[in-house]
């Protein structure tokens, strides 16, 4: 897979030429062919379909297509010369059938997907243990399993490219004071939108103190490119990830193309560190971030996931070794053994640790390479590298991290104190699930759906009101906003649609005419078959890193099923020969 493929992709090529999102590109194609006369009044389902495409909600688009009811869609999908028909055949129909297959197969690995998705790790998927015995699922012999697995691998780079197009050409909405508002499915795209605003000399004042304010249930301070190590090797053959280029672009990306390229590879749990690394918040030697965290996130996450409310410090820099090597070194440190994972100069025979070991780390830090972005801190919640490994951190930059309670506006106001703000909102702060609603006592991340009782529903609304009060107090100093829908984590997102409420708060009183996606998100509906799909949240966005870990898990699983099938055939052949 190379970028050349997307120069030949009819939809991507026209979207770039016309500077339009995916849904808008399909409508423009219909208009140029003088083919479509549909309006939202005459064919509302068609415009629901277009909104899903414009917001990278690929699975909803696929289910709208399959559910029928749109005269425009039924007519257009049979016209071979239309871009819409091309997308249906090449992408949406294969996605629908793969999702349908996944619904039947999902129980096979549901317990491990949370860790794979959130932290970019990829456990070994395949037959599980049932009643103390290892079993092989019967569907490992089913040709459909392999077929749909292959379809998913083929769709990864396509939807990833389409999501980049959507985020690049999405028309921003505006607050009453003129701050831009962008809407994303995955929180990783906040990096792109914040980076572009920070580079705009007309948005932020050079002398003014700047602060990143993030309303979220999750800390999103993981290493941004951890998933580019060995866990992602299976996907490298399809995505052609140039790790070194991406890391260079973190520091030097200036154009929209370069910024989008980087962002599409950043983990949804790791977008903050690279944004801090470019040192465009506050002064030259200190950055500040405010993480607004509901008390429920504190109570329902693992003890060391969130620290208590208060202010902390950490350092952000780069390292000359990548995340996979760092993990191996940490393992060796835990075993109090020398590591040969990062350099040939690490000798297995050295038993005089730790002094020799750390001398080798010093050698590594001086080789000038840029392999990863890392953080160190006295608090484990804010470190991707242990304090023992601090010698590998280069170009370290100090960051003050304020953890604040949304129910304590006075503390928030005292910290901000007139600073210019970039505001990030992950709507799951008002009620979050584990991945797909699956709960496990061993899972470290917050889990507070707030939708089981009238009291919980009232708390959900109260948290939205806390955000509204914050925005009203600080709208004059907010210079840009990014709203992440996070449908896979937002509790009861289909019914409550908190993203629509957040957008309503942000755009109230704005004199600017808002883009269509703002009202479309408020009136969005989900096809009935998809509402009951147990894996809807997993497959909602198959683009970018938001869906890559999930898809990698599927591919791994499907590949394993395919290998089981081949092994059985080989065994049968050998038995016949004997």
mmCIF file of N, CA, C and O in Angstrom, residues 114 118-119 187 213-221 268-269 271-272 290-302 304-307 309 381-382 403-404 406 424-434 443-450 460 463 484-486 488-491:
data_model
loop_
_atom_site.group_PDB
_atom_site.id
_atom_site.type_symbol
_atom_site.label_atom_id
_atom_site.label_comp_id
_atom_site.label_asym_id
_atom_site.label_seq_id
_atom_site.Cartn_x
_atom_site.Cartn_y
_atom_site.Cartn_z
ATOM 1 N N UNK A 114 -10.392 -4.453 25.258
ATOM 2 C CA UNK A 114 -10.238 -3.150 25.909
ATOM 3 C C UNK A 114 -8.771 -2.735 25.966
ATOM 4 O O UNK A 114 -8.414 -1.627 25.579
ATOM 5 N N UNK A 118 -7.360 0.555 23.954
ATOM 6 C CA UNK A 118 -6.987 1.755 24.691
ATOM 7 C C UNK A 118 -5.486 2.003 24.679
ATOM 8 O O UNK A 118 -5.041 3.130 24.547
ATOM 9 N N UNK A 119 -4.697 0.944 24.804
ATOM 10 C CA UNK A 119 -3.275 1.138 25.016
ATOM 11 C C UNK A 119 -2.410 0.685 23.851
ATOM 12 O O UNK A 119 -1.189 0.667 23.951
ATOM 13 N N UNK A 187 -10.339 11.085 19.634
ATOM 14 C CA UNK A 187 -9.705 12.226 20.294
ATOM 15 C C UNK A 187 -8.324 12.532 19.727
ATOM 16 O O UNK A 187 -7.785 13.624 19.946
ATOM 17 N N UNK A 213 -6.846 23.043 28.012
ATOM 18 C CA UNK A 213 -7.861 22.578 28.957
ATOM 19 C C UNK A 213 -8.580 21.397 28.329
ATOM 20 O O UNK A 213 -9.138 21.515 27.229
ATOM 21 N N UNK A 214 -8.568 20.271 29.019
ATOM 22 C CA UNK A 214 -9.144 19.043 28.468
ATOM 23 C C UNK A 214 -10.163 18.454 29.432
ATOM 24 O O UNK A 214 -9.819 18.011 30.526
ATOM 25 N N UNK A 215 -11.450 18.457 29.016
ATOM 26 C CA UNK A 215 -12.521 17.812 29.779
ATOM 27 C C UNK A 215 -12.587 16.364 29.318
ATOM 28 O O UNK A 215 -12.925 16.083 28.166
ATOM 29 N N UNK A 216 -12.309 15.436 30.232
ATOM 30 C CA UNK A 216 -12.193 14.044 29.790
ATOM 31 C C UNK A 216 -12.261 13.118 31.004
ATOM 32 O O UNK A 216 -11.852 13.490 32.107
ATOM 33 N N UNK A 217 -12.736 11.899 30.763
ATOM 34 C CA UNK A 217 -12.691 10.863 31.792
ATOM 35 C C UNK A 217 -11.341 10.163 31.799
ATOM 36 O O UNK A 217 -10.973 9.544 32.798
ATOM 37 N N UNK A 218 -10.599 10.257 30.678
ATOM 38 C CA UNK A 218 -9.339 9.532 30.509
ATOM 39 C C UNK A 218 -8.183 10.521 30.412
ATOM 40 O O UNK A 218 -8.334 11.629 29.914
ATOM 41 N N UNK A 219 -7.001 10.090 30.849
ATOM 42 C CA UNK A 219 -5.885 11.047 30.919
ATOM 43 C C UNK A 219 -5.206 11.278 29.574
ATOM 44 O O UNK A 219 -4.586 12.308 29.358
ATOM 45 N N UNK A 220 -5.258 10.315 28.638
ATOM 46 C CA UNK A 220 -4.705 10.476 27.286
ATOM 47 C C UNK A 220 -3.240 10.923 27.278
ATOM 48 O O UNK A 220 -2.818 11.690 26.406
ATOM 49 N N UNK A 221 -2.476 10.422 28.231
ATOM 50 C CA UNK A 221 -1.061 10.784 28.339
ATOM 51 C C UNK A 221 -0.151 9.590 28.056
ATOM 52 O O UNK A 221 0.983 9.554 28.521
ATOM 53 N N UNK A 268 -5.456 7.317 20.241
ATOM 54 C CA UNK A 268 -6.490 8.115 20.893
ATOM 55 C C UNK A 268 -6.140 8.383 22.349
ATOM 56 O O UNK A 268 -6.668 9.311 22.952
ATOM 57 N N UNK A 269 -5.260 7.582 22.916
ATOM 58 C CA UNK A 269 -4.849 7.770 24.309
ATOM 59 C C UNK A 269 -3.509 8.484 24.417
ATOM 60 O O UNK A 269 -2.979 8.611 25.515
ATOM 61 N N UNK A 271 -2.473 11.639 22.394
ATOM 62 C CA UNK A 271 -2.349 12.849 21.570
ATOM 63 C C UNK A 271 -1.780 14.041 22.339
ATOM 64 O O UNK A 271 -1.305 15.017 21.742
ATOM 65 N N UNK A 272 -1.811 13.998 23.686
ATOM 66 C CA UNK A 272 -1.396 15.169 24.468
ATOM 67 C C UNK A 272 0.114 15.349 24.479
ATOM 68 O O UNK A 272 0.624 16.468 24.335
ATOM 69 N N UNK A 290 -4.631 21.754 31.972
ATOM 70 C CA UNK A 290 -5.658 21.560 32.988
ATOM 71 C C UNK A 290 -6.524 20.392 32.534
ATOM 72 O O UNK A 290 -7.125 20.448 31.456
ATOM 73 N N UNK A 291 -6.562 19.348 33.327
ATOM 74 C CA UNK A 291 -7.383 18.181 33.036
ATOM 75 C C UNK A 291 -8.583 18.202 33.965
ATOM 76 O O UNK A 291 -8.431 18.067 35.192
ATOM 77 N N UNK A 292 -9.759 18.412 33.394
ATOM 78 C CA UNK A 292 -10.987 18.490 34.176
ATOM 79 C C UNK A 292 -11.578 17.086 34.257
ATOM 80 O O UNK A 292 -12.047 16.544 33.248
ATOM 81 N N UNK A 293 -11.551 16.510 35.450
ATOM 82 C CA UNK A 293 -11.859 15.085 35.631
ATOM 83 C C UNK A 293 -12.976 14.916 36.661
ATOM 84 O O UNK A 293 -12.785 15.257 37.836
ATOM 85 N N UNK A 294 -14.138 14.396 36.263
ATOM 86 C CA UNK A 294 -15.209 14.157 37.249
ATOM 87 C C UNK A 294 -14.776 13.198 38.343
ATOM 88 O O UNK A 294 -13.929 12.316 38.132
ATOM 89 N N UNK A 295 -15.344 13.363 39.515
ATOM 90 C CA UNK A 295 -14.969 12.506 40.651
ATOM 91 C C UNK A 295 -15.265 11.039 40.365
ATOM 92 O O UNK A 295 -14.596 10.143 40.893
ATOM 93 N N UNK A 296 -16.272 10.770 39.505
ATOM 94 C CA UNK A 296 -16.596 9.393 39.158
ATOM 95 C C UNK A 296 -15.441 8.710 38.431
ATOM 96 O O UNK A 296 -15.230 7.497 38.580
ATOM 97 N N UNK A 297 -14.695 9.479 37.629
ATOM 98 C CA UNK A 297 -13.547 8.913 36.926
ATOM 99 C C UNK A 297 -12.459 8.512 37.915
ATOM 100 O O UNK A 297 -11.753 7.523 37.723
ATOM 101 N N UNK A 298 -12.332 9.299 38.992
ATOM 102 C CA UNK A 298 -11.369 8.967 40.030
ATOM 103 C C UNK A 298 -11.750 7.668 40.746
ATOM 104 O O UNK A 298 -10.911 6.796 40.990
ATOM 105 N N UNK A 299 -13.028 7.557 41.060
ATOM 106 C CA UNK A 299 -13.491 6.450 41.897
ATOM 107 C C UNK A 299 -13.543 5.122 41.159
ATOM 108 O O UNK A 299 -13.370 4.062 41.769
ATOM 109 N N UNK A 300 -13.796 5.159 39.852
ATOM 110 C CA UNK A 300 -14.007 3.904 39.119
ATOM 111 C C UNK A 300 -12.791 3.431 38.344
ATOM 112 O O UNK A 300 -12.846 2.371 37.714
ATOM 113 N N UNK A 301 -11.712 4.177 38.355
ATOM 114 C CA UNK A 301 -10.493 3.737 37.676
ATOM 115 C C UNK A 301 -9.543 3.109 38.700
ATOM 116 O O UNK A 301 -9.738 3.227 39.908
ATOM 117 N N UNK A 302 -8.516 2.449 38.170
ATOM 118 C CA UNK A 302 -7.527 1.830 39.050
ATOM 119 C C UNK A 302 -6.832 2.895 39.893
ATOM 120 O O UNK A 302 -6.694 4.047 39.469
ATOM 121 N N UNK A 304 -3.870 3.874 40.622
ATOM 122 C CA UNK A 304 -2.782 4.715 40.119
ATOM 123 C C UNK A 304 -3.092 5.309 38.742
ATOM 124 O O UNK A 304 -2.198 5.855 38.090
ATOM 125 N N UNK A 305 -4.360 5.202 38.289
ATOM 126 C CA UNK A 305 -4.699 5.778 36.977
ATOM 127 C C UNK A 305 -4.805 7.303 37.073
ATOM 128 O O UNK A 305 -4.189 8.019 36.296
ATOM 129 N N UNK A 306 -5.608 7.795 37.995
ATOM 130 C CA UNK A 306 -5.688 9.231 38.259
ATOM 131 C C UNK A 306 -5.128 9.515 39.650
ATOM 132 O O UNK A 306 -5.475 8.840 40.617
ATOM 133 N N UNK A 307 -4.294 10.550 39.803
ATOM 134 C CA UNK A 307 -3.899 10.990 41.144
ATOM 135 C C UNK A 307 -5.016 11.840 41.755
ATOM 136 O O UNK A 307 -6.021 12.122 41.101
ATOM 137 N N UNK A 309 -6.910 15.239 43.104
ATOM 138 C CA UNK A 309 -6.956 16.593 42.573
ATOM 139 C C UNK A 309 -5.783 17.402 43.111
ATOM 140 O O UNK A 309 -5.403 17.297 44.274
ATOM 141 N N UNK A 381 1.280 8.136 37.197
ATOM 142 C CA UNK A 381 0.223 8.425 36.229
ATOM 143 C C UNK A 381 0.725 9.257 35.054
ATOM 144 O O UNK A 381 0.113 9.243 33.985
ATOM 145 N N UNK A 382 1.813 10.004 35.265
ATOM 146 C CA UNK A 382 2.284 10.936 34.247
ATOM 147 C C UNK A 382 3.637 10.530 33.665
ATOM 148 O O UNK A 382 4.349 11.361 33.118
ATOM 149 N N UNK A 403 -4.912 18.766 37.881
ATOM 150 C CA UNK A 403 -6.083 17.889 37.869
ATOM 151 C C UNK A 403 -7.163 18.589 38.690
ATOM 152 O O UNK A 403 -6.981 18.842 39.885
ATOM 153 N N UNK A 404 -8.289 18.916 38.038
ATOM 154 C CA UNK A 404 -9.302 19.715 38.720
ATOM 155 C C UNK A 404 -10.665 19.050 38.619
ATOM 156 O O UNK A 404 -10.953 18.279 37.702
ATOM 157 N N UNK A 406 -14.672 19.283 38.065
ATOM 158 C CA UNK A 406 -15.649 20.164 37.408
ATOM 159 C C UNK A 406 -16.627 20.796 38.397
ATOM 160 O O UNK A 406 -17.248 21.826 38.080
ATOM 161 N N UNK A 424 -10.370 21.386 24.717
ATOM 162 C CA UNK A 424 -10.650 20.059 24.173
ATOM 163 C C UNK A 424 -11.718 19.395 25.039
ATOM 164 O O UNK A 424 -11.639 19.440 26.267
ATOM 165 N N UNK A 425 -12.711 18.797 24.391
ATOM 166 C CA UNK A 425 -13.808 18.149 25.113
ATOM 167 C C UNK A 425 -14.005 16.755 24.560
ATOM 168 O O UNK A 425 -14.302 16.580 23.376
ATOM 169 N N UNK A 426 -13.807 15.754 25.394
ATOM 170 C CA UNK A 426 -14.222 14.397 25.051
ATOM 171 C C UNK A 426 -15.553 14.183 25.755
ATOM 172 O O UNK A 426 -15.619 14.187 26.986
ATOM 173 N N UNK A 427 -16.632 13.985 24.987
ATOM 174 C CA UNK A 427 -17.958 14.002 25.590
ATOM 175 C C UNK A 427 -18.191 12.824 26.527
ATOM 176 O O UNK A 427 -19.202 12.797 27.242
ATOM 177 N N UNK A 428 -17.260 11.869 26.558
ATOM 178 C CA UNK A 428 -17.440 10.778 27.522
ATOM 179 C C UNK A 428 -17.175 11.218 28.961
ATOM 180 O O UNK A 428 -17.366 10.439 29.895
ATOM 181 N N UNK A 429 -16.753 12.488 29.171
ATOM 182 C CA UNK A 429 -16.559 12.950 30.540
ATOM 183 C C UNK A 429 -17.883 12.924 31.311
ATOM 184 O O UNK A 429 -17.907 12.797 32.535
ATOM 185 N N UNK A 430 -19.009 13.020 30.598
ATOM 186 C CA UNK A 430 -20.316 13.053 31.247
ATOM 187 C C UNK A 430 -20.917 11.654 31.425
ATOM 188 O O UNK A 430 -22.105 11.525 31.706
ATOM 189 N N UNK A 431 -20.108 10.643 31.285
ATOM 190 C CA UNK A 431 -20.548 9.257 31.441
ATOM 191 C C UNK A 431 -19.801 8.368 30.479
ATOM 192 O O UNK A 431 -19.956 8.509 29.270
ATOM 193 N N UNK A 432 -18.949 7.493 30.996
ATOM 194 C CA UNK A 432 -18.098 6.695 30.115
ATOM 195 C C UNK A 432 -18.283 5.200 30.357
ATOM 196 O O UNK A 432 -18.602 4.767 31.470
ATOM 197 N N UNK A 433 -18.111 4.441 29.282
ATOM 198 C CA UNK A 433 -18.099 2.976 29.330
ATOM 199 C C UNK A 433 -16.685 2.455 29.181
ATOM 200 O O UNK A 433 -15.815 3.138 28.646
ATOM 201 N N UNK A 434 -16.468 1.219 29.589
ATOM 202 C CA UNK A 434 -15.358 0.475 29.024
ATOM 203 C C UNK A 434 -15.709 0.168 27.582
ATOM 204 O O UNK A 434 -16.864 0.327 27.158
ATOM 205 N N UNK A 443 -9.654 -3.916 34.722
ATOM 206 C CA UNK A 443 -9.396 -2.841 33.766
ATOM 207 C C UNK A 443 -9.072 -1.545 34.499
ATOM 208 O O UNK A 443 -9.773 -1.188 35.447
ATOM 209 N N UNK A 444 -8.028 -0.828 34.082
ATOM 210 C CA UNK A 444 -7.608 0.349 34.843
ATOM 211 C C UNK A 444 -8.406 1.615 34.574
ATOM 212 O O UNK A 444 -8.339 2.550 35.357
ATOM 213 N N UNK A 445 -9.150 1.674 33.473
ATOM 214 C CA UNK A 445 -9.735 2.954 33.060
ATOM 215 C C UNK A 445 -11.113 3.174 33.677
ATOM 216 O O UNK A 445 -11.772 2.235 34.125
ATOM 217 N N UNK A 446 -11.571 4.439 33.721
ATOM 218 C CA UNK A 446 -12.858 4.756 34.363
ATOM 219 C C UNK A 446 -14.039 4.055 33.691
ATOM 220 O O UNK A 446 -14.023 3.769 32.501
ATOM 221 N N UNK A 447 -15.070 3.814 34.504
ATOM 222 C CA UNK A 447 -16.291 3.193 33.996
ATOM 223 C C UNK A 447 -17.460 3.688 34.848
ATOM 224 O O UNK A 447 -17.698 3.207 35.941
ATOM 225 N N UNK A 448 -18.164 4.711 34.346
ATOM 226 C CA UNK A 448 -19.328 5.233 35.085
ATOM 227 C C UNK A 448 -20.408 5.645 34.073
ATOM 228 O O UNK A 448 -20.546 6.792 33.708
ATOM 229 N N UNK A 449 -21.195 4.684 33.607
ATOM 230 C CA UNK A 449 -22.185 4.971 32.557
ATOM 231 C C UNK A 449 -23.199 6.059 32.913
ATOM 232 O O UNK A 449 -23.660 6.779 32.032
ATOM 233 N N UNK A 450 -23.593 6.182 34.189
ATOM 234 C CA UNK A 450 -24.542 7.215 34.621
ATOM 235 C C UNK A 450 -25.852 7.175 33.839
ATOM 236 O O UNK A 450 -26.395 8.216 33.452
ATOM 237 N N UNK A 460 -25.437 12.953 34.988
ATOM 238 C CA UNK A 460 -24.992 13.152 33.607
ATOM 239 C C UNK A 460 -25.341 14.568 33.136
ATOM 240 O O UNK A 460 -24.495 15.291 32.597
ATOM 241 N N UNK A 463 -23.188 17.238 34.857
ATOM 242 C CA UNK A 463 -21.839 17.394 34.318
ATOM 243 C C UNK A 463 -21.855 18.222 33.038
ATOM 244 O O UNK A 463 -20.943 19.033 32.800
ATOM 245 N N UNK A 484 -14.526 15.740 20.755
ATOM 246 C CA UNK A 484 -14.373 14.337 20.360
ATOM 247 C C UNK A 484 -15.609 13.561 20.793
ATOM 248 O O UNK A 484 -15.982 13.580 21.972
ATOM 249 N N UNK A 485 -16.236 12.888 19.852
ATOM 250 C CA UNK A 485 -17.466 12.149 20.142
ATOM 251 C C UNK A 485 -17.190 10.864 20.905
ATOM 252 O O UNK A 485 -17.983 10.439 21.740
ATOM 253 N N UNK A 486 -16.051 10.197 20.612
ATOM 254 C CA UNK A 486 -15.677 8.940 21.277
ATOM 255 C C UNK A 486 -16.865 8.006 21.456
ATOM 256 O O UNK A 486 -17.211 7.629 22.577
ATOM 257 N N UNK A 488 -17.299 4.956 21.118
ATOM 258 C CA UNK A 488 -17.026 3.663 21.726
ATOM 259 C C UNK A 488 -16.907 3.746 23.243
ATOM 260 O O UNK A 488 -16.987 2.734 23.931
ATOM 261 N N UNK A 489 -16.706 4.943 23.794
ATOM 262 C CA UNK A 489 -16.597 5.111 25.235
ATOM 263 C C UNK A 489 -17.754 5.913 25.836
ATOM 264 O O UNK A 489 -18.018 5.812 27.030
ATOM 265 N N UNK A 490 -18.406 6.738 25.063
ATOM 266 C CA UNK A 490 -19.458 7.588 25.597
ATOM 267 C C UNK A 490 -20.685 6.758 25.958
ATOM 268 O O UNK A 490 -21.270 6.096 25.108
ATOM 269 N N UNK A 491 -21.084 6.817 27.215
ATOM 270 C CA UNK A 491 -22.161 5.967 27.715
ATOM 271 C C UNK A 491 -23.507 6.388 27.129
ATOM 272 O O UNK A 491 -23.886 7.556 27.205
#
